């Protein structure tokens, strides 16, 4: 089943992929984001890649690079 992912400010919603439902959400200031195939609305939101996940990954990668750089700098000084 397909779902539309719509967004209002920071709130994401998954609604069934029907044009009339989408138009009613757009009338309430929701914006269309993407289409996702899923079993139910919760699964649709899980399948949609969120910005927060990618930001956390970038932070973790940056911290790892910084730690490795510090360790290499300490070993080259000694």
mmCIF file of C-alpha atoms in Angstrom:
data_model
loop_
_atom_site.group_PDB
_atom_site.id
_atom_site.type_symbol
_atom_site.label_atom_id
_atom_site.label_comp_id
_atom_site.label_asym_id
_atom_site.label_seq_id
_atom_site.Cartn_x
_atom_site.Cartn_y
_atom_site.Cartn_z
ATOM 1 C CA UNK A 1 0.000 0.000 0.000
ATOM 2 C CA UNK A 2 1.281 3.476 -0.793
ATOM 3 C CA UNK A 3 1.314 6.394 1.620
ATOM 4 C CA UNK A 4 1.957 10.075 1.164
ATOM 5 C CA UNK A 5 4.367 11.617 3.634
ATOM 6 C CA UNK A 6 3.260 15.146 4.496
ATOM 7 C CA UNK A 7 4.909 17.696 6.768
ATOM 8 C CA UNK A 8 3.709 20.629 8.841
ATOM 9 C CA UNK A 9 6.571 22.503 10.516
ATOM 10 C CA UNK A 10 8.524 19.630 12.184
ATOM 11 C CA UNK A 11 5.645 17.111 12.292
ATOM 12 C CA UNK A 12 5.571 14.267 9.753
ATOM 13 C CA UNK A 13 2.374 12.367 8.952
ATOM 14 C CA UNK A 14 1.719 9.339 6.757
ATOM 15 C CA UNK A 15 -1.628 9.303 4.986
ATOM 16 C CA UNK A 16 -3.107 6.843 2.475
ATOM 17 C CA UNK A 17 -2.208 7.736 -1.099
ATOM 18 C CA UNK A 18 -5.524 9.229 -2.120
ATOM 19 C CA UNK A 19 -5.768 12.581 -3.836
ATOM 20 C CA UNK A 20 -8.748 13.861 -1.811
ATOM 21 C CA UNK A 21 -7.070 13.113 1.517
ATOM 22 C CA UNK A 22 -3.886 14.839 0.348
ATOM 23 C CA UNK A 23 -5.846 17.924 -0.737
ATOM 24 C CA UNK A 24 -7.564 18.144 2.657
ATOM 25 C CA UNK A 25 -4.178 17.998 4.416
ATOM 26 C CA UNK A 26 -2.766 20.622 2.060
ATOM 27 C CA UNK A 27 -5.728 22.849 2.942
ATOM 28 C CA UNK A 28 -4.531 22.570 6.582
ATOM 29 C CA UNK A 29 -1.037 23.872 5.634
ATOM 30 C CA UNK A 30 0.633 20.450 5.280
ATOM 31 C CA UNK A 31 3.155 20.105 2.470
ATOM 32 C CA UNK A 32 3.691 16.994 0.354
ATOM 33 C CA UNK A 33 7.128 15.435 0.915
ATOM 34 C CA UNK A 34 7.295 11.950 -0.641
ATOM 35 C CA UNK A 35 5.499 8.704 -1.510
ATOM 36 C CA UNK A 36 6.394 5.532 0.426
ATOM 37 C CA UNK A 37 5.271 1.921 0.078
ATOM 38 C CA UNK A 38 4.501 0.323 3.448
ATOM 39 C CA UNK A 39 2.076 -1.889 5.378
ATOM 40 C CA UNK A 40 0.635 0.805 7.659
ATOM 41 C CA UNK A 41 1.204 4.425 8.678
ATOM 42 C CA UNK A 42 3.783 3.631 11.358
ATOM 43 C CA UNK A 43 5.768 1.496 8.921
ATOM 44 C CA UNK A 44 5.585 4.293 6.333
ATOM 45 C CA UNK A 45 7.120 6.778 8.763
ATOM 46 C CA UNK A 46 9.872 4.294 9.651
ATOM 47 C CA UNK A 47 10.699 3.735 5.974
ATOM 48 C CA UNK A 48 10.960 7.448 5.248
ATOM 49 C CA UNK A 49 14.567 8.541 5.764
ATOM 50 C CA UNK A 50 14.538 11.338 8.280
ATOM 51 C CA UNK A 51 16.985 14.198 8.447
ATOM 52 C CA UNK A 52 17.776 13.481 12.089
ATOM 53 C CA UNK A 53 19.236 10.059 11.310
ATOM 54 C CA UNK A 54 21.601 11.433 8.695
ATOM 55 C CA UNK A 55 22.676 14.273 11.006
ATOM 56 C CA UNK A 56 23.483 11.788 13.784
ATOM 57 C CA UNK A 57 25.537 9.700 11.372
ATOM 58 C CA UNK A 58 27.498 12.764 10.279
ATOM 59 C CA UNK A 59 28.226 13.719 13.875
ATOM 60 C CA UNK A 60 29.408 10.198 14.721
ATOM 61 C CA UNK A 61 31.646 10.059 11.649
ATOM 62 C CA UNK A 62 33.092 13.494 12.453
ATOM 63 C CA UNK A 63 33.845 12.522 16.061
ATOM 64 C CA UNK A 64 35.515 9.292 14.912
ATOM 65 C CA UNK A 65 37.726 11.169 12.450
ATOM 66 C CA UNK A 66 38.682 13.684 15.142
ATOM 67 C CA UNK A 67 39.600 10.928 17.619
ATOM 68 C CA UNK A 68 41.707 9.086 15.044
ATOM 69 C CA UNK A 69 43.457 12.354 14.097
ATOM 70 C CA UNK A 70 44.288 13.089 17.740
ATOM 71 C CA UNK A 71 45.654 9.570 18.272
ATOM 72 C CA UNK A 72 47.820 9.819 15.138
ATOM 73 C CA UNK A 73 49.094 13.255 16.218
ATOM 74 C CA UNK A 74 50.093 11.908 19.639
ATOM 75 C CA UNK A 75 51.978 8.982 18.098
ATOM 76 C CA UNK A 76 53.819 11.169 15.595
ATOM 77 C CA UNK A 77 54.907 13.590 18.341
ATOM 78 C CA UNK A 78 56.381 10.750 20.379
#
